[in-house]
């Protein structure tokens, strides 16, 4: 999680420069390859390197989705952000439980007990490419310097609430 948060500004910059779709898809590939690599690590140093790249890939999928949501929604932006945050929180609850289930049921012989589970999780993470492919760029119109009136601004000026 720390790597994901620390790399977030870099991922946001890449999303603004290259677009959210390719950044999310690349992040899904990096995360998936990292999970595949985690299936075959033999020492703790290699494991931490793989975890770093997994966090980097997750930041590349996590951050641009907030950018896309803010581009798509203006009227119900807070609701859209809440639903997105609930999805991430739900994923944080489901994925560890699924990983535990996979380790228990798809384990190999010792010492490689997590190889099958990690390869299945790598496939699940690769589905982020599909999610990234669904992100369409928003057609923007030139904005003026005038701001739109607030919903209750006219009532406030009339003295009613």
mmCIF file of N, CA, C and O in Angstrom, residues 59 96 113 150:
data_model
loop_
_atom_site.group_PDB
_atom_site.id
_atom_site.type_symbol
_atom_site.label_atom_id
_atom_site.label_comp_id
_atom_site.label_asym_id
_atom_site.label_seq_id
_atom_site.Cartn_x
_atom_site.Cartn_y
_atom_site.Cartn_z
ATOM 1 N N UNK A 59 -0.632 1.227 -8.357
ATOM 2 C CA UNK A 59 -0.779 2.687 -8.373
ATOM 3 C C UNK A 59 -1.148 3.169 -9.765
ATOM 4 O O UNK A 59 -1.910 4.128 -9.923
ATOM 5 N N UNK A 96 -7.824 -10.623 -0.269
ATOM 6 C CA UNK A 96 -7.095 -11.442 0.710
ATOM 7 C C UNK A 96 -7.821 -12.740 1.074
ATOM 8 O O UNK A 96 -7.191 -13.780 1.258
ATOM 9 N N UNK A 113 4.276 -23.726 -1.984
ATOM 10 C CA UNK A 113 2.863 -23.916 -1.689
ATOM 11 C C UNK A 113 1.960 -22.840 -2.283
ATOM 12 O O UNK A 113 0.771 -23.037 -2.392
ATOM 13 N N UNK A 150 -24.604 28.118 -8.628
ATOM 14 C CA UNK A 150 -24.897 27.020 -7.720
ATOM 15 C C UNK A 150 -26.398 26.739 -7.760
ATOM 16 O O UNK A 150 -27.196 27.588 -8.136
#
